[in-house]
């Protein structure tokens, strides 16, 4: 299955065979421009120089054409809901991408507004064809469609940040077990070591206008949101991500099943910011985890539990935003049963009701919730168990479900380093809008939406210790976040 097989009929066989995989989507067909000087890899979502199927595809195309590859990154100041915290992390990652690509003979050219237009860059370097990565979110997908209509040279995109190409799923799934029924038989075919082709011809050292990476790619951006400060709990970049992965595999994977339920421990991989920014490939994580299991250093149950999150839930989230593109970040994405039950309870008396600002400042009557909010605001990452609780309470304490969804998205996207991700919207839709869940027992406000109580959640782990740690930045950073990835 190809992205658009009819469109590749004019291509020479050697190039056509590169499109013969569901990972590649031919967005603009045609033959590469003659007398061109290079192939361009337009890096947007997959910000890394290794384990990157989009870059690998660009290299293979370049080898077929006898051309070098140039990578392009356009830094934009108006990316939806981006702020300084996100861009500091992204900026750190660009250094690693630049180094890793240089080792593969590919220069990375970063440009900032107003010199950052892809079409201008393609002209400047004399591109034959542009290979991009995929991003299932609304705006980035729109950019790709607009470009496909405007470009004069072929444009392919490569689904680089999922293990199983998302195009193989031709519908949205309302339950994880139904998704896994289709996903699982495909895993053996895709859980394999990537090819990592070697580039045959390198870009001559031609000078080309670029931003020389320093510490602040946002310098001088007047309308950029700087209100959310960078955090020192995570250092961005592929190198930090690889270190973190090694630590996780060596120390935490064996106990993952139990430790992942303990927010007071550093018991999960904390790779979500790196996955969000494309600093690490999910395939690499899965392959290395499998290696550890195969060597007998982690039980199969731990591996299965981890893969269930990393591929089972994560790729379901990609499927969700792909098939709910217009509604994934609002209450409109609710399952019909969830929408109905919440509507029936919309006038229920709310014992506690807070404003957005009170929630943002963590000023509720619930100490555990305030701590979770504080973990996110101060440290840029919240534990999964508490994200579930956090979302449920926003539903309970907001004026109505639509407002709850909106506020949860705004808070999550502003403060989580891994926010603005398919997982963000799938997680919030699970907590508030019944997505991937079933009706439970009827109760006030929630109707049949699954409820979580503070008392029972707080008993599942050492919540006193968790709250004490969050309140003490030195201890929190030391004990809850991995040394390998701290700034
Ligand atoms: C209300 C709510 C909001 C959320 N917001 C985000 C978000 O903004 N960004 C984000 O990446 N995740 C989000 N999640 C999902 C999950 O909480 C995080 O992915 C996880 O806590 C990240 O920590 P980790 O990397 O240590 O996970 P690990 O337990 O080490 O898991 C490995 C990877 O699997 C994936 N994963 C784990 N749990 C889930 C899950 N429940 N759904 C989908 N993928 C999962 C993540 O990519 C994660 O990095 C949210 C969940 C909820 C309930």
Short mmCIF file of C-alpha atoms and ligand atoms in Angstrom, two decimals, residues 244 248 256 260 267-273 275-276 285 306 308-315 317 381-392 408 412-413 416-431, ligand 1:
data_model
loop_
_atom_site.label_atom_id
_atom_site.label_comp_id
_atom_site.label_asym_id
_atom_site.label_seq_id
_atom_site.Cartn_x
_atom_site.Cartn_y
_atom_site.Cartn_z
CA UNK A 244 17.53 8.64 29.64
CA UNK A 248 15.41 3.47 32.14
CA UNK A 256 8.04 -0.91 35.48
CA UNK A 260 4.78 3.12 37.14
CA UNK A 267 9.55 4.84 38.03
CA UNK A 268 8.59 5.57 34.42
CA UNK A 269 10.74 6.40 31.40
CA UNK A 270 9.95 10.16 31.36
CA UNK A 271 10.58 10.02 27.64
CA UNK A 272 7.34 11.80 26.72
CA UNK A 273 8.94 15.25 26.15
CA UNK A 275 8.87 11.71 21.98
CA UNK A 276 6.81 14.86 21.60
CA UNK A 285 12.83 2.71 22.37
CA UNK A 306 5.65 -0.70 28.58
CA UNK A 308 1.15 -1.18 25.77
CA UNK A 309 1.77 2.47 26.72
CA UNK A 310 4.45 3.33 24.17
CA UNK A 311 2.71 1.82 21.15
CA UNK A 312 -0.76 0.67 22.24
CA UNK A 313 -1.89 3.94 23.80
CA UNK A 314 0.43 6.36 22.05
CA UNK A 315 -0.43 5.22 18.54
CA UNK A 317 -3.79 8.78 20.29
CA UNK A 381 5.88 17.08 33.67
CA UNK A 382 3.17 15.33 35.69
CA UNK A 383 2.90 11.64 36.53
CA UNK A 384 0.29 9.65 34.57
CA UNK A 385 -1.78 8.57 37.59
CA UNK A 386 -2.11 12.19 38.63
CA UNK A 387 -2.84 13.38 35.10
CA UNK A 388 -5.88 11.10 35.22
CA UNK A 389 -6.95 12.46 38.60
CA UNK A 390 -6.16 16.03 37.56
CA UNK A 391 -8.41 15.80 34.46
CA UNK A 392 -11.29 14.20 36.38
CA UNK A 408 -7.58 21.27 30.71
CA UNK A 412 -1.78 21.01 29.80
CA UNK A 413 -0.50 22.68 26.63
CA UNK A 416 3.63 20.21 30.14
CA UNK A 417 6.81 19.87 28.10
CA UNK A 418 5.04 17.04 26.31
CA UNK A 419 1.87 19.10 25.82
CA UNK A 420 0.39 20.01 22.41
CA UNK A 421 0.67 16.34 21.51
CA UNK A 422 -1.86 13.77 20.27
CA UNK A 423 -1.46 12.19 23.74
CA UNK A 424 -2.52 15.46 25.37
CA UNK A 425 -5.88 15.50 23.61
CA UNK A 426 -6.47 11.75 23.88
CA UNK A 427 -5.67 11.89 27.62
CA UNK A 428 -8.00 14.80 28.26
CA UNK A 429 -10.71 13.21 26.10
CA UNK A 430 -10.37 10.04 28.20
CA UNK A 431 -10.64 11.95 31.50
C1 LIG B 1 -5.42 14.18 31.31
C2 LIG B 1 -4.20 13.59 30.64
C3 LIG B 1 -3.33 14.40 29.93
C4 LIG B 1 -2.21 13.86 29.30
N1 LIG B 1 -1.39 14.71 28.60
C5 LIG B 1 -0.32 14.20 27.93
C6 LIG B 1 0.51 15.05 27.16
O1 LIG B 1 0.28 16.25 27.07
N2 LIG B 1 1.55 14.49 26.49
C7 LIG B 1 1.84 13.15 26.60
O2 LIG B 1 2.80 12.69 25.97
N3 LIG B 1 1.06 12.33 27.32
C8 LIG B 1 -0.01 12.81 28.00
N4 LIG B 1 -0.78 11.97 28.73
C9 LIG B 1 -0.47 10.51 28.75
C10 LIG B 1 0.52 10.04 29.85
O3 LIG B 1 0.14 10.55 31.08
C11 LIG B 1 1.96 10.47 29.55
O4 LIG B 1 2.31 10.09 28.23
C12 LIG B 1 2.97 9.78 30.50
O5 LIG B 1 2.66 10.09 31.82
C13 LIG B 1 4.37 10.25 30.16
O6 LIG B 1 5.30 9.78 31.09
P1 LIG B 1 6.43 8.74 30.71
O7 LIG B 1 7.13 9.18 29.48
O8 LIG B 1 7.25 8.52 31.92
O9 LIG B 1 5.55 7.45 30.39
P2 LIG B 1 5.93 5.90 30.38
O10 LIG B 1 5.06 5.23 31.37
O11 LIG B 1 7.38 5.69 30.52
O12 LIG B 1 5.43 5.44 28.93
C14 LIG B 1 6.25 5.52 27.77
C15 LIG B 1 5.58 6.35 26.71
O13 LIG B 1 4.32 5.78 26.37
C16 LIG B 1 3.39 6.81 26.05
N5 LIG B 1 2.28 6.77 27.01
C17 LIG B 1 2.33 6.46 28.32
N6 LIG B 1 1.09 6.54 28.88
C18 LIG B 1 0.26 6.93 27.87
C19 LIG B 1 -1.13 7.20 27.79
N7 LIG B 1 -1.94 7.07 28.85
N8 LIG B 1 -1.65 7.63 26.61
C20 LIG B 1 -0.86 7.74 25.52
N9 LIG B 1 0.47 7.49 25.54
C21 LIG B 1 1.01 7.09 26.69
C22 LIG B 1 4.12 8.13 26.21
O14 LIG B 1 4.59 8.53 24.95
C23 LIG B 1 5.26 7.77 27.15
O15 LIG B 1 6.37 8.61 27.01
C24 LIG B 1 -1.93 12.47 29.39
C25 LIG B 1 -2.80 11.66 30.11
C26 LIG B 1 -3.92 12.20 30.73
C27 LIG B 1 -4.85 11.29 31.50
#
